[in-house]
Short mmCIF file of C-alpha atoms in Angstrom, two decimals:
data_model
loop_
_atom_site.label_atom_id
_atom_site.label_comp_id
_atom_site.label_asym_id
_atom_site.label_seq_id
_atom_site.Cartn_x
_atom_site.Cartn_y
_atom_site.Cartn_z
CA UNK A 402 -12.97 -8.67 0.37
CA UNK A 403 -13.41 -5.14 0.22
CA UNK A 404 -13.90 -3.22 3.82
CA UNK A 405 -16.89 -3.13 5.64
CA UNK A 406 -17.44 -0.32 8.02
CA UNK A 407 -19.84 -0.92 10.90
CA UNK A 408 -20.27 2.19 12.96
CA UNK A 409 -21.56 2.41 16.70
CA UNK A 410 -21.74 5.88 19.41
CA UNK A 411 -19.81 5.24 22.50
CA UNK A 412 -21.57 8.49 24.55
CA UNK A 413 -20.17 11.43 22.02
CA UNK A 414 -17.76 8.73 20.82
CA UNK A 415 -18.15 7.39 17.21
CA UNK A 416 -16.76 4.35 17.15
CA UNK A 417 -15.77 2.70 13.16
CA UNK A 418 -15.10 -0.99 13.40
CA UNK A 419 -13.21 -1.86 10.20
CA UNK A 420 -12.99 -4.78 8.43
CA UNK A 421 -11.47 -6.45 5.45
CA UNK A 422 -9.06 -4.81 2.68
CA UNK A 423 -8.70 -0.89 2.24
CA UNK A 424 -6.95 -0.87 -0.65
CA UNK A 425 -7.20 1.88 -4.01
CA UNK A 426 -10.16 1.63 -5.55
CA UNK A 427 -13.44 0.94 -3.75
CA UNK A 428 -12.27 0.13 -0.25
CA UNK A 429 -10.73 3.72 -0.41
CA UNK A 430 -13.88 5.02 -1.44
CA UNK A 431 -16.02 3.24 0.78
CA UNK A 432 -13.18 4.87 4.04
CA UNK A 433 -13.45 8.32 2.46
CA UNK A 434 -17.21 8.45 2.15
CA UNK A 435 -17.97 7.43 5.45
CA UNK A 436 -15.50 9.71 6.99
CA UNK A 437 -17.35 12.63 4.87
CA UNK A 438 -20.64 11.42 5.71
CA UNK A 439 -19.90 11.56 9.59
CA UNK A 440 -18.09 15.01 9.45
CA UNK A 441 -21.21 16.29 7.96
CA UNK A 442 -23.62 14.88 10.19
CA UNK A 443 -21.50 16.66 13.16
CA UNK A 444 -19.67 13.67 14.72
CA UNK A 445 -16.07 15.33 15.94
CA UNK A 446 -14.96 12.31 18.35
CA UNK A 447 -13.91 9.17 15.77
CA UNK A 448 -12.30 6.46 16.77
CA UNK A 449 -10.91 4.44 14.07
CA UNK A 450 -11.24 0.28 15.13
CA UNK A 451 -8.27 -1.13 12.38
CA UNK A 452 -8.09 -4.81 14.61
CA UNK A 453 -10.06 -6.65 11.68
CA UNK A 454 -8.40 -5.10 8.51
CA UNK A 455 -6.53 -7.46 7.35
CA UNK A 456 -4.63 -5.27 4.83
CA UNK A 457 -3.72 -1.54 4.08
CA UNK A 458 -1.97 -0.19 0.85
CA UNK A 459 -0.52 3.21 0.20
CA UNK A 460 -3.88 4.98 -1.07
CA UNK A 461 -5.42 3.03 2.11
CA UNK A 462 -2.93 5.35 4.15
CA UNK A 463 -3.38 7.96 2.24
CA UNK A 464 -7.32 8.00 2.91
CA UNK A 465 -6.38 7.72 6.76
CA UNK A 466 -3.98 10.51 6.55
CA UNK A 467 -7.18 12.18 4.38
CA UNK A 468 -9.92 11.34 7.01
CA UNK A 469 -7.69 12.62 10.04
CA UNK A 470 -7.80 15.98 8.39
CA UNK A 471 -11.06 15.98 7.06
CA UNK A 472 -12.17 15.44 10.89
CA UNK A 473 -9.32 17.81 12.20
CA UNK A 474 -10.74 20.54 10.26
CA UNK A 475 -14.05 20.08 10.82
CA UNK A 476 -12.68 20.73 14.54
CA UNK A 477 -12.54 17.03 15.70
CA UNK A 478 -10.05 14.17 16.49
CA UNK A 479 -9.60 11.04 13.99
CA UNK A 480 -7.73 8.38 16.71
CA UNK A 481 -6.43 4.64 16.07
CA UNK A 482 -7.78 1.49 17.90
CA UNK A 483 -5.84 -1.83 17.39
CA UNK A 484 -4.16 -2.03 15.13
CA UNK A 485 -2.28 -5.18 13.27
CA UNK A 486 1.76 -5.68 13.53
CA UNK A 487 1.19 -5.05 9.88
CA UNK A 488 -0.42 -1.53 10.13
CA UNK A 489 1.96 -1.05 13.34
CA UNK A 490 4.93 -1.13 10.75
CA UNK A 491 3.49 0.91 7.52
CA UNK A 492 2.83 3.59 10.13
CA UNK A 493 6.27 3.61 11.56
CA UNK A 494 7.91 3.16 8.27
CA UNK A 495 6.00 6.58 6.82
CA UNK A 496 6.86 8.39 10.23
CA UNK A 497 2.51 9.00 10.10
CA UNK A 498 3.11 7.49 14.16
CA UNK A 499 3.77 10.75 14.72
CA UNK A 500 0.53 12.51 13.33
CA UNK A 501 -2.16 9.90 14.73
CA UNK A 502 -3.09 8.86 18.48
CA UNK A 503 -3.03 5.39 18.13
CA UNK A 504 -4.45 2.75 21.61
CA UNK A 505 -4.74 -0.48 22.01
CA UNK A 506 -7.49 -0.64 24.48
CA UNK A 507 -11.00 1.15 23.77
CA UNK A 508 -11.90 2.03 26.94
CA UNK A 509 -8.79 4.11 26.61
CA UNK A 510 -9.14 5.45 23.07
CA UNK A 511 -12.81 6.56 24.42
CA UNK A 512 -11.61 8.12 27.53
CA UNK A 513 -8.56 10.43 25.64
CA UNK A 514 -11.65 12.46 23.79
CA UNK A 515 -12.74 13.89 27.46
CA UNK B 289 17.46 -4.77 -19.34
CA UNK B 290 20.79 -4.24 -17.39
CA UNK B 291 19.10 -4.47 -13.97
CA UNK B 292 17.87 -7.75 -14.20
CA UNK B 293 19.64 -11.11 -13.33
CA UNK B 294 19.59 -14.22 -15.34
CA UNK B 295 16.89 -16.01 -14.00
CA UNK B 296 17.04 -19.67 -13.51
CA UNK B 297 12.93 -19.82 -13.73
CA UNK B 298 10.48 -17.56 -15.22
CA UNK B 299 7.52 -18.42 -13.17
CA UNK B 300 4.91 -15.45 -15.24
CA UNK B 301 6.05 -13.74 -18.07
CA UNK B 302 2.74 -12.05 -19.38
CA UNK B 303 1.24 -8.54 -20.42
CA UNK B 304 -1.99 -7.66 -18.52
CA UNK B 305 -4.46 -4.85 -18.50
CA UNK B 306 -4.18 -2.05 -16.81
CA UNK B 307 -6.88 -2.73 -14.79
CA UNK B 308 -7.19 -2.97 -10.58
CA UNK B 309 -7.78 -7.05 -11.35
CA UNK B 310 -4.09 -7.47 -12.78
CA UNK B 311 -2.59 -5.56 -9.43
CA UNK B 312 -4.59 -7.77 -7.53
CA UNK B 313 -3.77 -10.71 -9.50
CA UNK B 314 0.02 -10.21 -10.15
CA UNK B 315 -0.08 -9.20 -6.21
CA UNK B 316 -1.08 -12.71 -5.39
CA UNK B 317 0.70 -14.50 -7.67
CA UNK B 318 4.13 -12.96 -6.44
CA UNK B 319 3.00 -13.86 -3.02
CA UNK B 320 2.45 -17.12 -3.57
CA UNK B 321 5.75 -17.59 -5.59
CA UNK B 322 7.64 -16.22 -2.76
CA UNK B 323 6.32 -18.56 -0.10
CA UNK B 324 7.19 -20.97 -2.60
CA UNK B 325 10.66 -20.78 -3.12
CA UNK B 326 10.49 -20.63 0.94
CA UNK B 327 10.38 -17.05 2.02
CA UNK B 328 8.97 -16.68 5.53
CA UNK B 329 5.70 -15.55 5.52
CA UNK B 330 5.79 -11.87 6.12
CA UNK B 331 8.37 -11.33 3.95
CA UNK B 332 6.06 -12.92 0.85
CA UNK B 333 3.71 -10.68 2.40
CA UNK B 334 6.36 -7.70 1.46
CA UNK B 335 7.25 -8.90 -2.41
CA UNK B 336 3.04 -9.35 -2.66
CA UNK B 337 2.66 -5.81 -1.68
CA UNK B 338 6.04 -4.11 -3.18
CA UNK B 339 4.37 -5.46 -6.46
CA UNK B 340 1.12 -4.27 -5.55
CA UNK B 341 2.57 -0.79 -5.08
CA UNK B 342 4.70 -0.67 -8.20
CA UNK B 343 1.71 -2.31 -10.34
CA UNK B 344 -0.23 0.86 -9.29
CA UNK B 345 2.02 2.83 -10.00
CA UNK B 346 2.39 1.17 -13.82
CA UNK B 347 -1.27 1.48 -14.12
CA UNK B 348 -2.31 4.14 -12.72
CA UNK B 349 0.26 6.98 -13.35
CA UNK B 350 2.45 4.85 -16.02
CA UNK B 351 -0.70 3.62 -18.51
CA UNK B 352 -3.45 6.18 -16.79
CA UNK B 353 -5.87 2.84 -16.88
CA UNK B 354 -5.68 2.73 -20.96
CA UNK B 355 -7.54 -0.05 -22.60
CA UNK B 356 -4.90 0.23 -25.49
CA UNK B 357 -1.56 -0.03 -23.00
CA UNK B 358 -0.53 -2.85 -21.03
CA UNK B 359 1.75 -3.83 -17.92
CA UNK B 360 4.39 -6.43 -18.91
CA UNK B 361 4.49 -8.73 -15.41
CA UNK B 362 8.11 -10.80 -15.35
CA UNK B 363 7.71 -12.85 -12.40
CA UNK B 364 11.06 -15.50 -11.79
CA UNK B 365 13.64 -17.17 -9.33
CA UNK B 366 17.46 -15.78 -10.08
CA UNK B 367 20.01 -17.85 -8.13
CA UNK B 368 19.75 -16.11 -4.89
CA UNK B 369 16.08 -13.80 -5.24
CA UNK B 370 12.81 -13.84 -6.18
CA UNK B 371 12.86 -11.29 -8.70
CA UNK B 372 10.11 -9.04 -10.61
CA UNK B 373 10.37 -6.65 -13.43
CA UNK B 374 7.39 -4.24 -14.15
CA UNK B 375 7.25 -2.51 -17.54
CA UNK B 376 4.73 0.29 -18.64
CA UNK B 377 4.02 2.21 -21.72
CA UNK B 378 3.44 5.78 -20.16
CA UNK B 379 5.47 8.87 -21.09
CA UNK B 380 8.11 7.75 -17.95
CA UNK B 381 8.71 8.70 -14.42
CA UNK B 382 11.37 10.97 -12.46
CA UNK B 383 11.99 9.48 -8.89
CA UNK B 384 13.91 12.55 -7.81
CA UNK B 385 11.22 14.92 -8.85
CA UNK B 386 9.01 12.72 -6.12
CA UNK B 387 8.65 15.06 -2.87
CA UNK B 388 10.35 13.24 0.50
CA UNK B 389 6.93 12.25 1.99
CA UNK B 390 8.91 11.78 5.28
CA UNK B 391 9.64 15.53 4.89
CA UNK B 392 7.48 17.63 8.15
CA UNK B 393 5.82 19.38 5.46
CA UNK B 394 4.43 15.89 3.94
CA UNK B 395 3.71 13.55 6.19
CA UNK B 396 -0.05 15.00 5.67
CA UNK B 397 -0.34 14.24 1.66
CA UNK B 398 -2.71 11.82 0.65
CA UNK B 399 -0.44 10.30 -1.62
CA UNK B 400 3.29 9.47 -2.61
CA UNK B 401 4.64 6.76 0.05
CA UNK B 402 4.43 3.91 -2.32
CA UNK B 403 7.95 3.83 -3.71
CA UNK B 404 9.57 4.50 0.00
CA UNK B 405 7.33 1.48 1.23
CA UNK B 406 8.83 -0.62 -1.37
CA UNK B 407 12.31 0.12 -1.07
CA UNK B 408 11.84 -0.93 3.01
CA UNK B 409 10.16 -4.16 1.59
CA UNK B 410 12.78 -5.27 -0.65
CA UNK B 411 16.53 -5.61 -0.95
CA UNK B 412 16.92 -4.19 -4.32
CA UNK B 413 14.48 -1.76 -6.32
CA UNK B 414 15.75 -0.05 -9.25
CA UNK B 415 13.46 2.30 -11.46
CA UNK B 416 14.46 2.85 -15.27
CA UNK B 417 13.59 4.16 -18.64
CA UNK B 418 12.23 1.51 -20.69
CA UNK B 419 13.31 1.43 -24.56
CA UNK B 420 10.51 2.78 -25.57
CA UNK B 421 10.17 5.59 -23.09
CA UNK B 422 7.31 4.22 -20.43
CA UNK B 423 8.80 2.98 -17.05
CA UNK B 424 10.65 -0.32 -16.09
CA UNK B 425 11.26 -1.09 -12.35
CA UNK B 426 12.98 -4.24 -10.95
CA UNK B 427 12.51 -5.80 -7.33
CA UNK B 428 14.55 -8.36 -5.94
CA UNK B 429 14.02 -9.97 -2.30
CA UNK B 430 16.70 -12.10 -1.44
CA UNK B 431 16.02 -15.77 -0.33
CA UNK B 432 17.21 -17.32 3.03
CA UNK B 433 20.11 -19.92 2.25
CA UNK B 434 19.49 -23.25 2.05
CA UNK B 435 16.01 -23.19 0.70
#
């Protein structure tokens, strides 16, 4: 399965719940696009919900890494919510722990944007 | 071939497309073969995505996604590993001209952590020149004693 991206505003707070597989080809695409899409549309407070992907390869980090600065420069914040032991590891292993905010709690990931 | 062991079963030994379906297939099938010859399950997890990575890496930068190249996918059991050997038919590959993408001035590329994710995901991963000048790499993961 290929991820689905199910999007929801928390007050200024956009809010992506993930699911499924983002992995090269169109799960990549399908991240990227929506990232684009909500830069454009003015949304500068994303918070990224990773607790149902089941799966992330390289070019998945790579359009994470992408869509935190696509937001960044657009003058916004790109954070983590929940994510897997699996995710947990990759982002340790490429050091990218140190670039993202990451929670495990919403109601904290909301309140760091304020 | 003088990074590969003698293997005492050759589980796949086939040439696929370079298409997304054969990293997804040859993915699978390498996880499966892993929990099979009794690797815990996040470590088949690791060999399924180690050959996910290098797969992409034959396909994508090895073949460029050529209808006229292929992948040759040697899947097998040595004596003490699970063991896979992925072959190309690009123009070759130069690991040490890859940037560090744990290096400060990385860590914000889009792309180029693939090999360092597989060399924390398996005990051995060697990268050579095939004979005929695309790119072979070898992974080995070792299996637990006893099983």
């Amino acid at each position: 399965m290929s991820v689905k991206l199910t999007t929801r505003q928390v007050g200024d707070v956009t809010v992506i719940d993930a699911a499924g597989r983002i992995t090269l080809g169109e799960g990549s695409s399908t991240f990227r696009d929506s990232i684009k899409d909500l830069t454009t549309k003015g949304h500068k407070k994303v918070l990224l919900n990773l607790a149902d992907v089941s799966y992330i390869d390289s070019s998945g980090i790579g359009e994470l890494v992408s869509g935190f600065t696509t937001v960044s420069n657009a003058g916004g914040n790109l954070k983590l919510l929940n994510l897997t032991k699996r995710i947990h590891d990759l982002l340790q292993i490429t050091k990218l722990y140190t670039i993202f905010e990451v929670f495990d709690d919403e109601a904290k990931g909301l309140a760091s944007f304020n | 071939m003088s990074n590969l062991e003698n293997p005492k079963n050759v589980i796949v030994d086939e040439y696929l497309e370079s298409s997304l379906d054969s990293v997804d297939s040859s993915e699978e099938r390498a996880k499966v073969a892993a929990e099979q010859v009794g690797l815990p399950e996040d470590d088949a997890y690791q060999v399924g995505y180690a050959v996910r990575e290098a797969m992409v890496n034959a396909i994508v930068h090895g073949n460029r996604y050529s209808a006229n190249k292929r992948v040759h996918f040697v899947l097998s059991r040595t004596e003490s590993s699970i063991q896979v050997l992925i072959e190309d038919e690009g123009t070759g590959f130069l690991p040490e001209r890859q940037a560090d993408p744990l290096a400060e001035e990385n860590l914000l590329s889009q792309s180029g952590r693939g090999i360092m994710i597989i060399r924390s995901f398996v005990d051995e991963f060697v990268i050579e020149k095939a004979e005929h000048g695309g790119t072979r790499v070898v992974l080995r993961k070792t299996i637990p004693p006893g099983t």
